[in-house]
Coordinates of N, CA and C in Angstrom, one line a residue:
M1 N 140.5 142.6 40.2 CA 139.5 142.8 39.1 C 139.5 144.2 38.7
S2 N 139.4 144.6 37.4 CA 139.4 145.9 37.0 C 137.8 146.3 37.0
A3 N 137.9 147.8 36.9 CA 136.4 148.3 36.9 C 135.8 148.2 35.6
L4 N 134.6 148.3 35.5 CA 133.7 148.1 34.3 C 133.7 149.5 33.9
L5 N 133.9 149.8 32.5 CA 133.5 151.1 32.0 C 132.1 151.2 31.4
S6 N 131.5 151.9 31.8 CA 130.0 152.0 31.2 C 130.0 152.8 29.9
V7 N 129.1 152.2 29.0 CA 129.1 152.8 27.6 C 127.7 152.8 27.2
L8 N 127.4 154.0 26.4 CA 126.2 154.3 25.9 C 126.4 154.1 24.4
V9 N 125.3 153.7 23.6 CA 125.5 153.7 22.1 C 124.3 154.5 21.7
I10 N 124.6 155.4 20.7 CA 123.6 156.0 19.8 C 123.8 156.0 18.4
E11 N 122.9 154.9 17.8 CA 123.1 154.6 16.4 C 121.8 154.3 15.9
D12 N 121.5 154.9 14.6 CA 120.0 154.8 14.0 C 119.9 153.7 13.3
D13 N 120.9 152.8 13.0 CA 120.8 151.6 12.2 C 120.4 150.5 13.2
P14 N 119.4 150.1 13.3 CA 118.9 149.0 14.0 C 119.8 147.7 14.2
P15 N 120.2 147.0 13.0 CA 121.0 146.0 13.1 C 122.4 146.1 13.6
F16 N 122.9 147.4 13.1 CA 124.2 147.7 13.5 C 124.1 148.1 15.0
R17 N 123.2 148.7 15.6 CA 123.2 149.2 17.0 C 123.1 147.9 17.9
Q18 N 122.2 146.9 17.5 CA 122.2 145.5 18.0 C 123.4 144.9 18.1
R19 N 124.3 144.8 16.9 CA 125.7 144.2 17.2 C 126.6 145.0 17.8
L20 N 126.6 146.2 18.0 CA 127.4 146.9 18.8 C 127.0 146.6 20.4
C21 N 125.8 146.7 20.6 CA 125.3 146.2 21.9 C 125.5 144.7 22.6
D22 N 125.5 144.0 21.3 CA 125.8 142.5 21.9 C 127.3 142.4 22.1
S23 N 128.1 143.3 21.3 CA 129.5 143.1 21.4 C 130.0 143.8 22.8
I24 N 129.4 144.8 23.2 CA 129.7 145.4 24.6 C 129.2 144.5 25.7
A25 N 127.9 144.0 25.5 CA 127.5 143.1 26.5 C 128.3 141.7 26.7
A26 N 129.0 141.3 25.5 CA 130.0 140.3 25.8 C 131.3 140.6 26.5
A27 N 131.7 141.7 26.3 CA 132.9 142.2 26.8 C 132.9 142.3 28.4
P28 N 134.0 141.6 28.9 CA 133.9 141.4 30.6 C 134.2 142.7 31.2
D29 N 134.8 143.8 30.5 CA 135.2 145.0 31.3 C 134.3 146.2 30.8
L30 N 133.1 145.7 30.0 CA 132.3 146.9 29.6 C 130.9 146.8 30.3
R31 N 130.1 147.7 30.4 CA 128.8 147.9 30.8 C 128.0 148.5 30.1
L32 N 127.1 147.9 29.4 CA 126.0 148.8 28.6 C 125.1 149.4 29.4
V33 N 124.9 150.8 29.3 CA 124.1 151.5 30.1 C 122.9 151.9 29.5
G34 N 122.8 151.9 28.1 CA 121.7 152.3 27.4 C 122.0 152.1 26.0
A35 N 120.9 152.3 24.9 CA 121.4 152.4 23.5 C 120.0 153.0 22.9
A36 N 120.2 154.0 22.1 CA 119.2 154.9 21.5 C 119.4 154.9 20.0
G37 N 118.1 155.2 19.3 CA 118.2 155.2 17.7 C 118.1 156.5 17.4
D38 N 118.0 157.7 18.2 CA 118.0 158.9 17.8 C 118.6 159.9 18.7
A39 N 118.9 161.1 18.4 CA 119.7 162.1 19.2 C 118.8 162.3 20.5
A40 N 117.7 162.6 20.4 CA 116.8 163.3 21.5 C 116.9 162.0 22.6
S41 N 116.5 160.7 22.2 CA 116.6 159.7 23.2 C 118.1 159.6 23.7
G42 N 119.0 159.6 22.9 CA 120.3 159.3 23.2 C 120.8 160.4 24.3
L43 N 120.5 161.6 23.9 CA 120.8 162.6 24.9 C 120.3 162.6 26.3
A44 N 119.1 162.2 26.5 CA 118.3 161.8 27.5 C 119.0 160.7 28.4
L45 N 119.5 159.7 27.7 CA 120.0 158.6 28.4 C 121.5 159.1 28.9
L46 N 122.0 159.9 27.9 CA 123.5 160.6 28.2 C 123.4 161.3 29.5
A47 N 122.2 162.1 29.8 CA 122.4 162.9 31.0 C 121.9 162.1 32.2
R48 N 121.2 160.9 31.9 CA 120.7 160.2 33.1 C 121.8 159.2 33.4
H49 N 122.5 158.6 32.5 CA 123.4 157.6 32.9 C 125.0 158.3 33.1
Q50 N 125.3 159.4 32.3 CA 126.9 159.9 32.4 C 127.9 158.9 32.1
P51 N 127.7 157.9 31.0 CA 128.7 156.9 30.6 C 130.0 157.4 30.6
Q52 N 131.0 156.4 30.9 CA 132.4 156.7 30.7 C 132.8 156.9 29.1
V53 N 132.0 156.0 28.2 CA 132.3 155.8 26.9 C 130.9 156.1 26.2
L54 N 130.9 156.9 25.1 CA 130.0 157.2 24.2 C 130.2 156.9 22.8
L55 N 129.4 155.8 22.1 CA 129.7 155.5 20.9 C 128.4 156.0 20.2
L56 N 128.9 157.2 19.5 CA 127.8 158.1 18.7 C 128.1 158.0 17.2
D57 N 126.9 157.7 16.5 CA 126.8 157.7 15.0 C 127.3 158.9 14.5
L58 N 128.0 159.3 13.8 CA 128.5 160.7 13.0 C 127.5 161.0 12.2
G59 N 126.7 160.1 11.8 CA 125.6 160.5 10.5 C 124.1 160.6 10.9
L60 N 123.7 160.9 12.3 CA 122.5 160.7 12.7 C 121.7 161.8 12.0
P61 N 120.4 161.5 11.6 CA 119.7 162.6 10.9 C 119.3 163.8 11.8
D62 N 119.1 163.6 12.8 CA 118.7 164.7 13.8 C 120.1 165.4 14.9
L63 N 121.3 164.9 14.4 CA 122.3 165.6 15.2 C 123.6 165.1 14.6
N64 N 124.6 166.1 14.4 CA 125.9 166.0 13.8 C 126.8 165.4 15.0
G65 N 127.2 164.1 14.7 CA 128.0 163.2 15.7 C 129.2 163.9 15.9
I66 N 129.8 164.8 15.2 CA 131.0 165.4 15.5 C 131.1 166.4 16.6

């Protein structure tokens, strides 16, 4: 059995964020550790969970995703 990859999503579009989270939750090798709609909440989750994968919106209003 392979190890699960932990994933954090930071996306300000609620329907798109939900679709990403649903896709991650359905993947057998991924574990969603959190999701946020803004940079401040997302960075707090990032510090707390230290995921292996970060899906970050490039166009957040309060953070440059690049």
